[in-house]
Amino acid sequence: MAGLKPSEVPPTTAVKFLGAGTAACFADLLTFPLDTAKVRLQIQGEKQATQAAQRPQYRGVLGTILTMVRTEGPRSLYSGLVAGLQRQMSFASIRIGLYDSAKQLYTPKGCDYSSITTRILAGCTTGAMAVCCAQPTDVVKVRFQAGIYLGAASNRKYSGTMDAYRTIAREEGFRGLWKGTFPNITRNSIVNCAEMVTYDIIKEKLLDYRLLTDNFPCHFISAFGAGFCATVVASPVDVVKTRYMNSPPGRYRSPLDCMLKMVAREGPMAFYKGFTPSFLRLGTWNVVMFVTYEQLKRALMKVQMLRESS
């Protein structure tokens, strides 16, 4: 590595793992209110179908955020943030940080180019692995974000993040912490493929055709495209996942039952409830995360090279 700049040295797996988790946490800090608004909009139809009491009606991203601030206070926008950061450190580190390693694993020996199939397999693999490890953090995050819809009669009132883990395990069993794992694996495999493969391909083409160099504009365009594709393909599964994970025991027999009841009560457009905040959140999240991730990789490699040279 002597004589090479940090940007020219391939980052190690450890650097990618740490960089991805850190960049994802930073992106979450900036976009968490949009994620919370998305969750509230996604479960709004469920409330109307199962409760007679009047509750705040959310209309659009800004309306949802303003209503939450007015009725619950500004802190409600960041309800579940601790679980969200825990999720990103375990989830993003695996699905993003190990993506290149998985891609190399599926690429035939002697082949310098990874096909789209190889990239999709890598995205599905790391996405599924990440969910299996981080599912409890996602369940707790959604419960906190759904907040007001738990109702006064609900026992799920948590004093903090660790109390939420203990309470769910005690009242619903350890299976409760992994509730919705299958729809979440489906959703995150799709999201991971859309994000990583789209970002990978757009960035590769921009560099191959010398339209841009490996810098901020290249990363920004690639990340924006990745966020839009991920939102379009993952929104239906995301809505089902949110509804199922937030539901009290016994409401739905399975994710499929949740999906069928949702379509019967609210129509197929229910799958795209909260699409605007989903895109605003996922698009912004991808831009912040990938741009930060690229810079962190270079910074961490620079530190590593300085240590090796000293």
GROMACS .gro file of C-alpha atoms in nm:
model
  310
    1MET     CA    1   0.000   0.000   0.000
    2ALA     CA    2   0.308   0.220   0.001
    3GLY     CA    3   0.277   0.525  -0.223
    4LEU     CA    4  -0.101   0.493  -0.255
    5LYS     CA    5  -0.357   0.750  -0.145
    6PRO     CA    6  -0.633   0.640   0.098
    7SER     CA    7  -0.887   0.671  -0.187
    8GLU     CA    8  -0.683   0.426  -0.396
    9VAL     CA    9  -0.646   0.158  -0.128
   10PRO     CA   10  -0.930  -0.099  -0.118
   11PRO     CA   11  -1.096  -0.068   0.225
   12THR     CA   12  -1.084  -0.373   0.449
   13THR     CA   13  -1.396  -0.559   0.559
   14ALA     CA   14  -1.356  -0.419   0.911
   15VAL     CA   15  -1.342  -0.063   0.775
   16LYS     CA   16  -1.657  -0.121   0.568
   17PHE     CA   17  -1.837  -0.282   0.864
   18LEU     CA   18  -1.758   0.002   1.104
   19GLY     CA   19  -1.804   0.274   0.844
   20ALA     CA   20  -2.145   0.147   0.733
   21GLY     CA   21  -2.284   0.129   1.087
   22THR     CA   22  -2.153   0.474   1.179
   23ALA     CA   23  -2.276   0.636   0.857
   24ALA     CA   24  -2.619   0.475   0.899
   25CYS     CA   25  -2.649   0.610   1.255
   26PHE     CA   26  -2.564   0.959   1.132
   27ALA     CA   27  -2.826   0.929   0.856
   28ASP     CA   28  -3.084   0.808   1.109
   29LEU     CA   29  -3.023   1.107   1.335
   30LEU     CA   30  -3.111   1.342   1.048
   31THR     CA   31  -3.408   1.152   0.903
   32PHE     CA   32  -3.575   0.988   1.205
   33PRO     CA   33  -3.875   1.229   1.217
   34LEU     CA   34  -3.958   1.133   0.857
   35ASP     CA   35  -3.941   0.765   0.950
   36THR     CA   36  -4.173   0.822   1.246
   37ALA     CA   37  -4.419   1.012   1.024
   38LYS     CA   38  -4.408   0.723   0.777
   39VAL     CA   39  -4.498   0.471   1.051
   40ARG     CA   40  -4.790   0.683   1.173
   41LEU     CA   41  -4.932   0.719   0.821
   42GLN     CA   42  -4.891   0.346   0.752
   43ILE     CA   43  -5.092   0.237   1.058
   44GLN     CA   44  -5.357   0.510   1.035
   45GLY     CA   45  -5.600   0.294   0.835
   46GLU     CA   46  -5.562   0.016   1.090
   47LYS     CA   47  -5.676   0.250   1.365
   48GLN     CA   48  -5.982   0.359   1.166
   49ALA     CA   49  -6.080  -0.002   1.097
   50THR     CA   50  -6.047  -0.130   1.455
   51GLN     CA   51  -6.126   0.160   1.689
   52ALA     CA   52  -6.438   0.368   1.728
   53ALA     CA   53  -6.273   0.642   1.931
   54GLN     CA   54  -6.165   0.955   1.755
   55ARG     CA   55  -5.791   0.998   1.718
   56PRO     CA   56  -5.576   1.257   1.538
   57GLN     CA   57  -5.597   1.225   1.163
   58TYR     CA   58  -5.265   1.255   0.979
   59ARG     CA   59  -5.253   1.417   0.636
   60GLY     CA   60  -4.924   1.425   0.452
   61VAL     CA   61  -4.571   1.440   0.586
   62LEU     CA   62  -4.575   1.795   0.718
   63GLY     CA   63  -4.925   1.755   0.861
   64THR     CA   64  -4.823   1.439   1.044
   65ILE     CA   65  -4.513   1.601   1.191
   66LEU     CA   66  -4.702   1.916   1.298
   67THR     CA   67  -4.984   1.711   1.452
   68MET     CA   68  -4.736   1.501   1.649
   69VAL     CA   69  -4.553   1.810   1.774
   70ARG     CA   70  -4.881   1.976   1.875
   71THR     CA   71  -5.040   1.675   2.047
   72GLU     CA   72  -4.737   1.484   2.179
   73GLY     CA   73  -4.451   1.731   2.181
   74PRO     CA   74  -4.134   1.755   1.968
   75ARG     CA   75  -3.970   1.461   2.144
   76SER     CA   76  -4.232   1.228   1.993
   77LEU     CA   77  -4.059   1.266   1.655
   78TYR     CA   78  -3.757   1.088   1.799
   79SER     CA   79  -3.943   0.824   1.998
   80GLY     CA   80  -3.756   0.496   1.951
   81LEU     CA   81  -3.433   0.666   1.842
   82VAL     CA   82  -3.214   0.461   2.078
   83ALA     CA   83  -3.352   0.137   1.936
   84GLY     CA   84  -3.313   0.285   1.588
   85LEU     CA   85  -2.944   0.355   1.644
   86GLN     CA   86  -2.894   0.010   1.794
   87ARG     CA   87  -3.064  -0.130   1.487
   88GLN     CA   88  -2.839   0.059   1.246
   89MET     CA   89  -2.516  -0.041   1.420
   90SER     CA   90  -2.608  -0.407   1.391
   91PHE     CA   91  -2.821  -0.393   1.076
   92ALA     CA   92  -2.644  -0.154   0.839
   93SER     CA   93  -2.301  -0.285   0.938
   94ILE     CA   94  -2.401  -0.627   0.807
   95ARG     CA   95  -2.618  -0.549   0.505
   96ILE     CA   96  -2.397  -0.268   0.370
   97GLY     CA   97  -2.058  -0.339   0.523
   98LEU     CA   98  -2.054  -0.705   0.415
   99TYR     CA   99  -2.213  -0.648   0.071
  100ASP     CA  100  -1.883  -0.639  -0.120
  101SER     CA  101  -1.762  -0.953   0.060
  102ALA     CA  102  -2.082  -1.138  -0.029
  103LYS     CA  103  -2.053  -1.014  -0.389
  104GLN     CA  104  -1.701  -1.154  -0.412
  105LEU     CA  105  -1.823  -1.482  -0.265
  106TYR     CA  106  -2.081  -1.523  -0.543
  107THR     CA  107  -1.851  -1.402  -0.823
  108PRO     CA  108  -1.687  -1.694  -1.011
  109LYS     CA  109  -1.311  -1.722  -0.969
  110GLY     CA  110  -1.116  -1.543  -1.239
  111CYS     CA  111  -1.408  -1.314  -1.324
  112ASP     CA  112  -1.340  -0.943  -1.283
  113TYR     CA  113  -1.701  -0.835  -1.332
  114SER     CA  114  -1.998  -0.908  -1.104
  115SER     CA  115  -2.323  -0.970  -1.290
  116ILE     CA  116  -2.658  -0.825  -1.183
  117THR     CA  117  -2.760  -1.172  -1.060
  118THR     CA  118  -2.450  -1.188  -0.842
  119ARG     CA  119  -2.522  -0.845  -0.697
  120ILE     CA  120  -2.886  -0.935  -0.628
  121LEU     CA  121  -2.778  -1.255  -0.451
  122ALA     CA  122  -2.530  -1.056  -0.242
  123GLY     CA  123  -2.797  -0.799  -0.151
  124CYS     CA  124  -3.050  -1.068  -0.053
  125THR     CA  125  -2.790  -1.254   0.153
  126THR     CA  126  -2.666  -0.960   0.359
  127GLY     CA  127  -3.019  -0.820   0.393
  128ALA     CA  128  -3.151  -1.148   0.537
  129MET     CA  129  -2.849  -1.189   0.765
  130ALA     CA  130  -2.895  -0.838   0.901
  131VAL     CA  131  -3.263  -0.890   0.984
  132CYS     CA  132  -3.195  -1.215   1.170
  133CYS     CA  133  -2.948  -1.029   1.392
  134ALA     CA  134  -3.129  -0.697   1.433
  135GLN     CA  135  -3.501  -0.788   1.437
  136PRO     CA  136  -3.561  -0.718   1.811
  137THR     CA  137  -3.430  -0.364   1.771
  138ASP     CA  138  -3.667  -0.307   1.478
  139VAL     CA  139  -3.968  -0.435   1.675
  140VAL     CA  140  -3.893  -0.201   1.967
  141LYS     CA  141  -3.830   0.094   1.732
  142VAL     CA  142  -4.168   0.048   1.559
  143ARG     CA  143  -4.351   0.009   1.893
  144PHE     CA  144  -4.211   0.341   2.018
  145GLN     CA  145  -4.279   0.519   1.689
  146ALA     CA  146  -4.639   0.390   1.676
  147GLY     CA  147  -4.681   0.524   2.032
  148ILE     CA  148  -5.025   0.679   2.043
  149TYR     CA  149  -5.194   0.386   1.869
  150LEU     CA  150  -5.119   0.146   2.153
  151GLY     CA  151  -5.415   0.293   2.338
  152ALA     CA  152  -5.488   0.346   2.705
  153ALA     CA  153  -5.582  -0.019   2.762
  154SER     CA  154  -5.255  -0.149   2.627
  155ASN     CA  155  -4.994  -0.295   2.861
  156ARG     CA  156  -4.719  -0.198   2.622
  157LYS     CA  157  -4.609   0.120   2.796
  158TYR     CA  158  -4.233   0.115   2.816
  159SER     CA  159  -4.020   0.328   3.045
  160GLY     CA  160  -3.721   0.295   2.815
  161THR     CA  161  -3.558   0.091   2.542
  162MET     CA  162  -3.421  -0.185   2.768
  163ASP     CA  163  -3.755  -0.203   2.951
  164ALA     CA  164  -3.925  -0.252   2.614
  165TYR     CA  165  -3.703  -0.552   2.534
  166ARG     CA  166  -3.775  -0.706   2.876
  167THR     CA  167  -4.149  -0.633   2.867
  168ILE     CA  168  -4.200  -0.776   2.518
  169ALA     CA  169  -4.001  -1.089   2.609
  170ARG     CA  170  -4.201  -1.133   2.932
  171GLU     CA  171  -4.550  -1.065   2.791
  172GLU     CA  172  -4.516  -1.207   2.440
  173GLY     CA  173  -4.224  -1.448   2.478
  174PHE     CA  174  -3.897  -1.427   2.293
  175ARG     CA  175  -4.092  -1.486   1.974
  176GLY     CA  176  -4.242  -1.142   2.029
  177LEU     CA  177  -3.899  -0.986   1.983
  178TRP     CA  178  -3.871  -1.157   1.645
  179LYS     CA  179  -4.231  -1.078   1.546
  180GLY     CA  180  -4.258  -1.002   1.177
  181THR     CA  181  -3.918  -1.151   1.094
  182PHE     CA  182  -4.036  -1.308   0.767
  183PRO     CA  183  -4.197  -0.991   0.621
  184ASN     CA  184  -3.897  -0.796   0.746
  185ILE     CA  185  -3.655  -1.035   0.574
  186THR     CA  186  -3.862  -1.001   0.257
  187ARG     CA  187  -3.878  -0.624   0.287
  188ASN     CA  188  -3.513  -0.570   0.372
  189SER     CA  189  -3.386  -0.815   0.113
  190ILE     CA  190  -3.580  -0.615  -0.146
  191VAL     CA  191  -3.462  -0.282  -0.003
  192ASN     CA  192  -3.103  -0.399   0.022
  193CYS     CA  193  -3.105  -0.524  -0.338
  194ALA     CA  194  -3.266  -0.204  -0.464
  195GLU     CA  195  -3.031   0.019  -0.266
  196MET     CA  196  -2.701  -0.163  -0.302
  197VAL     CA  197  -2.743  -0.291  -0.658
  198THR     CA  198  -2.879   0.042  -0.787
  199TYR     CA  199  -2.607   0.241  -0.612
  200ASP     CA  200  -2.342  -0.006  -0.730
  201ILE     CA  201  -2.451   0.003  -1.093
  202ILE     CA  202  -2.514   0.380  -1.121
  203LYS     CA  203  -2.181   0.459  -0.958
  204GLU     CA  204  -2.001   0.205  -1.177
  205LYS     CA  205  -2.151   0.345  -1.499
  206LEU     CA  206  -2.079   0.706  -1.404
  207LEU     CA  207  -1.716   0.612  -1.345
  208ASP     CA  208  -1.683   0.376  -1.645
  209TYR     CA  209  -1.815   0.636  -1.890
  210ARG     CA  210  -1.612   0.906  -1.714
  211LEU     CA  211  -1.920   1.120  -1.662
  212LEU     CA  212  -1.807   1.192  -1.307
  213THR     CA  213  -1.513   1.112  -1.086
  214ASP     CA  214  -1.536   0.922  -0.757
  215ASN     CA  215  -1.650   1.224  -0.555
  216PHE     CA  216  -1.954   1.386  -0.394
  217PRO     CA  217  -2.170   1.442  -0.710
  218CYS     CA  218  -2.117   1.079  -0.814
  219HIS     CA  219  -2.211   0.951  -0.469
  220PHE     CA  220  -2.510   1.188  -0.445
  221ILE     CA  221  -2.664   1.085  -0.779
  222SER     CA  222  -2.607   0.715  -0.714
  223ALA     CA  223  -2.757   0.736  -0.365
  224PHE     CA  224  -3.062   0.935  -0.482
  225GLY     CA  225  -3.137   0.674  -0.749
  226ALA     CA  226  -3.093   0.397  -0.494
  227GLY     CA  227  -3.338   0.563  -0.254
  228PHE     CA  228  -3.610   0.606  -0.516
  229CYS     CA  229  -3.585   0.247  -0.644
  230ALA     CA  230  -3.585   0.109  -0.290
  231THR     CA  231  -3.899   0.305  -0.198
  232VAL     CA  232  -4.097   0.194  -0.505
  233VAL     CA  233  -4.027  -0.177  -0.471
  234ALA     CA  234  -4.030  -0.205  -0.091
  235SER     CA  235  -4.327   0.011   0.012
  236PRO     CA  236  -4.594  -0.268   0.000
  237VAL     CA  237  -4.387  -0.505   0.215
  238ASP     CA  238  -4.289  -0.219   0.444
  239VAL     CA  239  -4.652  -0.131   0.519
  240VAL     CA  240  -4.740  -0.495   0.598
  241LYS     CA  241  -4.429  -0.527   0.816
  242THR     CA  242  -4.516  -0.214   1.014
  243ARG     CA  243  -4.881  -0.312   1.064
  244TYR     CA  244  -4.792  -0.668   1.170
  245MET     CA  245  -4.509  -0.573   1.406
  246ASN     CA  246  -4.722  -0.308   1.577
  247SER     CA  247  -5.033  -0.525   1.614
  248PRO     CA  248  -5.144  -0.666   1.953
  249PRO     CA  249  -5.134  -1.047   1.993
  250GLY     CA  250  -5.417  -1.221   1.807
  251ARG     CA  251  -5.512  -0.944   1.564
  252TYR     CA  252  -5.345  -1.114   1.268
  253ARG     CA  253  -5.269  -1.483   1.226
  254SER     CA  254  -4.976  -1.415   0.995
  255PRO     CA  255  -4.825  -1.145   0.772
  256LEU     CA  256  -5.033  -1.288   0.485
  257ASP     CA  257  -5.350  -1.252   0.695
  258CYS     CA  258  -5.247  -0.892   0.772
  259MET     CA  259  -5.199  -0.821   0.401
  260LEU     CA  260  -5.536  -0.972   0.301
  261LYS     CA  261  -5.731  -0.788   0.571
  262MET     CA  262  -5.561  -0.463   0.480
  263VAL     CA  263  -5.656  -0.500   0.112
  264ALA     CA  264  -6.015  -0.598   0.200
  265ARG     CA  265  -6.064  -0.300   0.433
  266GLU     CA  266  -5.864  -0.027   0.261
  267GLY     CA  267  -5.798  -0.136  -0.097
  268PRO     CA  268  -5.468  -0.199  -0.280
  269MET     CA  269  -5.353   0.164  -0.247
  270ALA     CA  270  -5.303   0.094   0.124
  271PHE     CA  271  -4.974  -0.069   0.024
  272TYR     CA  272  -4.845   0.276  -0.067
  273LYS     CA  273  -4.963   0.461   0.242
  274GLY     CA  274  -4.687   0.684   0.363
  275PHE     CA  275  -4.506   0.669   0.026
  276THR     CA  276  -4.407   1.037   0.027
  277PRO     CA  277  -4.246   1.029   0.372
  278SER     CA  278  -4.098   0.690   0.284
  279PHE     CA  279  -3.929   0.839  -0.022
  280LEU     CA  280  -3.830   1.160   0.153
  281ARG     CA  281  -3.685   0.957   0.435
  282LEU     CA  282  -3.525   0.678   0.230
  283GLY     CA  283  -3.396   0.914  -0.039
  284THR     CA  284  -3.246   1.152   0.216
  285TRP     CA  285  -3.119   0.862   0.425
  286ASN     CA  286  -2.944   0.704   0.128
  287VAL     CA  287  -2.778   1.029   0.023
  288VAL     CA  288  -2.653   1.104   0.374
  289MET     CA  289  -2.552   0.746   0.445
  290PHE     CA  290  -2.364   0.672   0.121
  291VAL     CA  291  -2.187   1.009   0.106
  292THR     CA  292  -2.083   0.973   0.472
  293TYR     CA  293  -1.991   0.607   0.419
  294GLU     CA  294  -1.759   0.688   0.129
  295GLN     CA  295  -1.586   0.960   0.330
  296LEU     CA  296  -1.557   0.742   0.639
  297LYS     CA  297  -1.397   0.461   0.440
  298ARG     CA  298  -1.130   0.698   0.313
  299ALA     CA  299  -1.074   0.852   0.656
  300LEU     CA  300  -1.047   0.513   0.826
  301MET     CA  301  -0.807   0.385   0.560
  302LYS     CA  302  -0.595   0.698   0.605
  303VAL     CA  303  -0.576   0.631   0.980
  304GLN     CA  304  -0.488   0.267   0.915
  305MET     CA  305  -0.213   0.364   0.670
  306LEU     CA  306  -0.068   0.618   0.914
  307ARG     CA  307  -0.056   0.351   1.183
  308GLU     CA  308   0.115   0.104   0.953
  309SER     CA  309   0.373   0.360   0.842
  310SER     CA  310   0.456   0.477   1.193
   0.00000   0.00000   0.00000
